[in-house]
Amino acid sequence: QVQLVESGGGLVHPGGSLTLSCAASGSIFRINTMGWYRQAPGKERELVATITSGGTTKYADSVKGRLTISRDNAKNTVYLQMNSLKPDDTAVYYCYSSVVTTTNYGTVNGYWGQGTQVTVSS
């Protein structure tokens, strides 16, 4: 019903920058919160940042001041601008959206993207 497609991952040197994008499509009536999570090898998936439809943001302490989440509601797209990247930021980054679909207005469902690899290494 809803698909999330991420792009923008890759290999970057420490101190470098990357921008991730995630576009949602399908039977969308309204998207509530959108966000980014990440999972490093051998670790659990963790929250990176979230943003509500009104623009309220929340960040993990480890990324505050370096990563910025934003969204374009008209395009159903969420972005993650990543600056001053560190090796500890290496992980698969997953996009998440909580969505009310046109086929079930009474329910909010969560959807995940397929993940995009970010590697920070010299």
PDB file of C-alpha atoms in Angstrom:
ATOM      1  CA  GLN A   1       0.000   0.000   0.000  1.00  0.00           C
ATOM      2  CA  VAL A   2       2.789   2.398   0.904  1.00  0.00           C
ATOM      3  CA  GLN A   3       6.348   2.286  -0.346  1.00  0.00           C
ATOM      4  CA  LEU A   4       9.342   4.175   1.036  1.00  0.00           C
ATOM      5  CA  VAL A   5      12.362   4.542  -1.224  1.00  0.00           C
ATOM      6  CA  GLU A   6      15.619   5.821   0.242  1.00  0.00           C
ATOM      7  CA  SER A   7      18.595   7.261  -1.583  1.00  0.00           C
ATOM      8  CA  GLY A   8      21.814   9.110  -0.893  1.00  0.00           C
ATOM      9  CA  GLY A   9      23.923   6.664   1.095  1.00  0.00           C
ATOM     10  CA  GLY A  10      27.543   5.917   0.343  1.00  0.00           C
ATOM     11  CA  LEU A  11      31.137   6.094   1.503  1.00  0.00           C
ATOM     12  CA  VAL A  12      32.445   9.314   3.020  1.00  0.00           C
ATOM     13  CA  HIS A  13      35.587  10.352   4.893  1.00  0.00           C
ATOM     14  CA  PRO A  14      35.405  11.401   8.546  1.00  0.00           C
ATOM     15  CA  GLY A  15      34.283  15.008   8.748  1.00  0.00           C
ATOM     16  CA  GLY A  16      32.430  14.734   5.460  1.00  0.00           C
ATOM     17  CA  SER A  17      28.767  15.200   4.600  1.00  0.00           C
ATOM     18  CA  LEU A  18      25.935  13.230   3.043  1.00  0.00           C
ATOM     19  CA  THR A  19      22.254  13.869   2.466  1.00  0.00           C
ATOM     20  CA  LEU A  20      19.738  11.033   2.617  1.00  0.00           C
ATOM     21  CA  SER A  21      16.301  11.241   1.021  1.00  0.00           C
ATOM     22  CA  CYS A  22      13.221   9.080   1.470  1.00  0.00           C
ATOM     23  CA  ALA A  23      10.154   9.403  -0.729  1.00  0.00           C
ATOM     24  CA  ALA A  24       6.843   7.829   0.249  1.00  0.00           C
ATOM     25  CA  SER A  25       4.295   6.776  -2.347  1.00  0.00           C
ATOM     26  CA  GLY A  26       1.140   4.703  -2.627  1.00  0.00           C
ATOM     27  CA  SER A  27      -2.256   4.897  -0.963  1.00  0.00           C
ATOM     28  CA  ILE A  28      -1.411   7.863   1.246  1.00  0.00           C
ATOM     29  CA  PHE A  29      -4.066  10.011   2.859  1.00  0.00           C
ATOM     30  CA  ARG A  30      -1.840  11.651   5.435  1.00  0.00           C
ATOM     31  CA  ILE A  31       1.669  11.143   6.789  1.00  0.00           C
ATOM     32  CA  ASN A  32       2.130  11.896  10.467  1.00  0.00           C
ATOM     33  CA  THR A  33       5.614  11.435  11.878  1.00  0.00           C
ATOM     34  CA  MET A  34       8.539  10.647   9.586  1.00  0.00           C
ATOM     35  CA  GLY A  35      11.948   9.648  10.786  1.00  0.00           C
ATOM     36  CA  TRP A  36      15.314   8.027  10.374  1.00  0.00           C
ATOM     37  CA  TYR A  37      16.692   5.073  12.310  1.00  0.00           C
ATOM     38  CA  ARG A  38      19.993   3.280  11.941  1.00  0.00           C
ATOM     39  CA  GLN A  39      21.467  -0.114  12.675  1.00  0.00           C
ATOM     40  CA  ALA A  40      25.174  -0.763  12.962  1.00  0.00           C
ATOM     41  CA  PRO A  41      26.622  -4.280  12.708  1.00  0.00           C
ATOM     42  CA  GLY A  42      25.979  -6.243  15.893  1.00  0.00           C
ATOM     43  CA  LYS A  43      23.782  -3.507  17.372  1.00  0.00           C
ATOM     44  CA  GLU A  44      20.073  -2.879  17.685  1.00  0.00           C
ATOM     45  CA  ARG A  45      18.250  -0.419  15.496  1.00  0.00           C
ATOM     46  CA  GLU A  46      18.219   3.030  17.101  1.00  0.00           C
ATOM     47  CA  LEU A  47      16.389   6.281  16.555  1.00  0.00           C
ATOM     48  CA  VAL A  48      18.343   9.010  14.795  1.00  0.00           C
ATOM     49  CA  ALA A  49      15.754  11.748  14.280  1.00  0.00           C
ATOM     50  CA  THR A  50      12.035  12.259  13.789  1.00  0.00           C
ATOM     51  CA  ILE A  51       9.876  15.088  12.479  1.00  0.00           C
ATOM     52  CA  THR A  52       6.138  15.629  12.791  1.00  0.00           C
ATOM     53  CA  SER A  53       3.884  16.936  10.047  1.00  0.00           C
ATOM     54  CA  GLY A  54       4.043  20.304  11.768  1.00  0.00           C
ATOM     55  CA  GLY A  55       7.829  20.348  11.755  1.00  0.00           C
ATOM     56  CA  THR A  56       8.635  19.455  15.360  1.00  0.00           C
ATOM     57  CA  THR A  57      11.911  17.580  15.478  1.00  0.00           C
ATOM     58  CA  LYS A  58      13.579  15.167  17.864  1.00  0.00           C
ATOM     59  CA  TYR A  59      17.192  13.941  17.767  1.00  0.00           C
ATOM     60  CA  ALA A  60      19.324  11.317  19.403  1.00  0.00           C
ATOM     61  CA  ASP A  61      21.902  12.956  21.662  1.00  0.00           C
ATOM     62  CA  SER A  62      24.721  11.443  19.623  1.00  0.00           C
ATOM     63  CA  VAL A  63      23.728  13.349  16.464  1.00  0.00           C
ATOM     64  CA  LYS A  64      22.549  16.709  17.828  1.00  0.00           C
ATOM     65  CA  GLY A  65      24.270  19.592  16.106  1.00  0.00           C
ATOM     66  CA  ARG A  66      25.566  17.431  13.242  1.00  0.00           C
ATOM     67  CA  LEU A  67      22.494  15.878  11.607  1.00  0.00           C
ATOM     68  CA  THR A  68      19.394  17.778  10.517  1.00  0.00           C
ATOM     69  CA  ILE A  69      16.050  16.251   9.590  1.00  0.00           C
ATOM     70  CA  SER A  70      13.575  18.038   7.339  1.00  0.00           C
ATOM     71  CA  ARG A  71      10.587  17.168   5.185  1.00  0.00           C
ATOM     72  CA  ASP A  72       8.638  18.337   2.172  1.00  0.00           C
ATOM     73  CA  ASN A  73       4.997  17.523   2.838  1.00  0.00           C
ATOM     74  CA  ALA A  74       3.975  18.258  -0.745  1.00  0.00           C
ATOM     75  CA  LYS A  75       6.414  15.612  -1.973  1.00  0.00           C
ATOM     76  CA  ASN A  76       5.915  13.148   0.917  1.00  0.00           C
ATOM     77  CA  THR A  77       9.675  13.203   1.330  1.00  0.00           C
ATOM     78  CA  VAL A  78      11.934  13.325   4.365  1.00  0.00           C
ATOM     79  CA  TYR A  79      15.608  14.288   4.324  1.00  0.00           C
ATOM     80  CA  LEU A  80      18.571  13.794   6.615  1.00  0.00           C
ATOM     81  CA  GLN A  81      21.438  16.222   6.169  1.00  0.00           C
ATOM     82  CA  MET A  82      24.508  14.700   7.807  1.00  0.00           C
ATOM     83  CA  ASN A  83      27.552  16.859   8.534  1.00  0.00           C
ATOM     84  CA  SER A  84      30.767  16.256  10.475  1.00  0.00           C
ATOM     85  CA  LEU A  85      30.328  12.530  10.052  1.00  0.00           C
ATOM     86  CA  LYS A  86      32.203  10.141  12.330  1.00  0.00           C
ATOM     87  CA  PRO A  87      33.109   6.458  11.949  1.00  0.00           C
ATOM     88  CA  ASP A  88      30.515   5.732  14.664  1.00  0.00           C
ATOM     89  CA  ASP A  89      27.841   6.966  12.243  1.00  0.00           C
ATOM     90  CA  THR A  90      28.513   3.957  10.019  1.00  0.00           C
ATOM     91  CA  ALA A  91      25.278   1.975   9.753  1.00  0.00           C
ATOM     92  CA  VAL A  92      22.350   1.072   7.560  1.00  0.00           C
ATOM     93  CA  TYR A  93      19.924   3.985   7.730  1.00  0.00           C
ATOM     94  CA  TYR A  94      16.198   3.252   7.566  1.00  0.00           C
ATOM     95  CA  CYS A  95      13.390   5.649   6.803  1.00  0.00           C
ATOM     96  CA  TYR A  96      10.143   5.352   8.766  1.00  0.00           C
ATOM     97  CA  SER A  97       6.729   6.907   8.247  1.00  0.00           C
ATOM     98  CA  SER A  98       3.482   6.664  10.175  1.00  0.00           C
ATOM     99  CA  VAL A  99       0.726   6.822   7.595  1.00  0.00           C
ATOM    100  CA  VAL A 100      -3.038   7.027   7.340  1.00  0.00           C
ATOM    101  CA  THR A 101      -3.917   5.292   4.084  1.00  0.00           C
ATOM    102  CA  THR A 102      -6.803   6.000   1.737  1.00  0.00           C
ATOM    103  CA  THR A 103      -7.982   2.432   2.245  1.00  0.00           C
ATOM    104  CA  ASN A 104      -8.267   2.650   6.032  1.00  0.00           C
ATOM    105  CA  TYR A 105      -8.822   6.145   7.372  1.00  0.00           C
ATOM    106  CA  GLY A 106      -9.253   4.928  10.927  1.00  0.00           C
ATOM    107  CA  THR A 107      -5.808   3.420  11.370  1.00  0.00           C
ATOM    108  CA  VAL A 108      -2.249   4.700  11.472  1.00  0.00           C
ATOM    109  CA  ASN A 109       0.311   2.189  10.209  1.00  0.00           C
ATOM    110  CA  GLY A 110       4.084   2.297  10.273  1.00  0.00           C
ATOM    111  CA  TYR A 111       6.143   1.683   7.160  1.00  0.00           C
ATOM    112  CA  TRP A 112       9.860   1.160   6.695  1.00  0.00           C
ATOM    113  CA  GLY A 113      12.193   1.710   3.781  1.00  0.00           C
ATOM    114  CA  GLN A 114      14.655  -0.911   2.602  1.00  0.00           C
ATOM    115  CA  GLY A 115      17.652   0.834   4.142  1.00  0.00           C
ATOM    116  CA  THR A 116      20.665   2.619   2.713  1.00  0.00           C
ATOM    117  CA  GLN A 117      24.266   2.012   3.763  1.00  0.00           C
ATOM    118  CA  VAL A 118      26.332   4.882   5.135  1.00  0.00           C
ATOM    119  CA  THR A 119      30.019   4.157   5.692  1.00  0.00           C
ATOM    120  CA  VAL A 120      32.334   6.693   7.302  1.00  0.00           C
ATOM    121  CA  SER A 121      35.940   5.668   6.862  1.00  0.00           C
ATOM    122  CA  SER A 122      39.310   7.065   5.902  1.00  0.00           C
TER     123      SER A 122
END
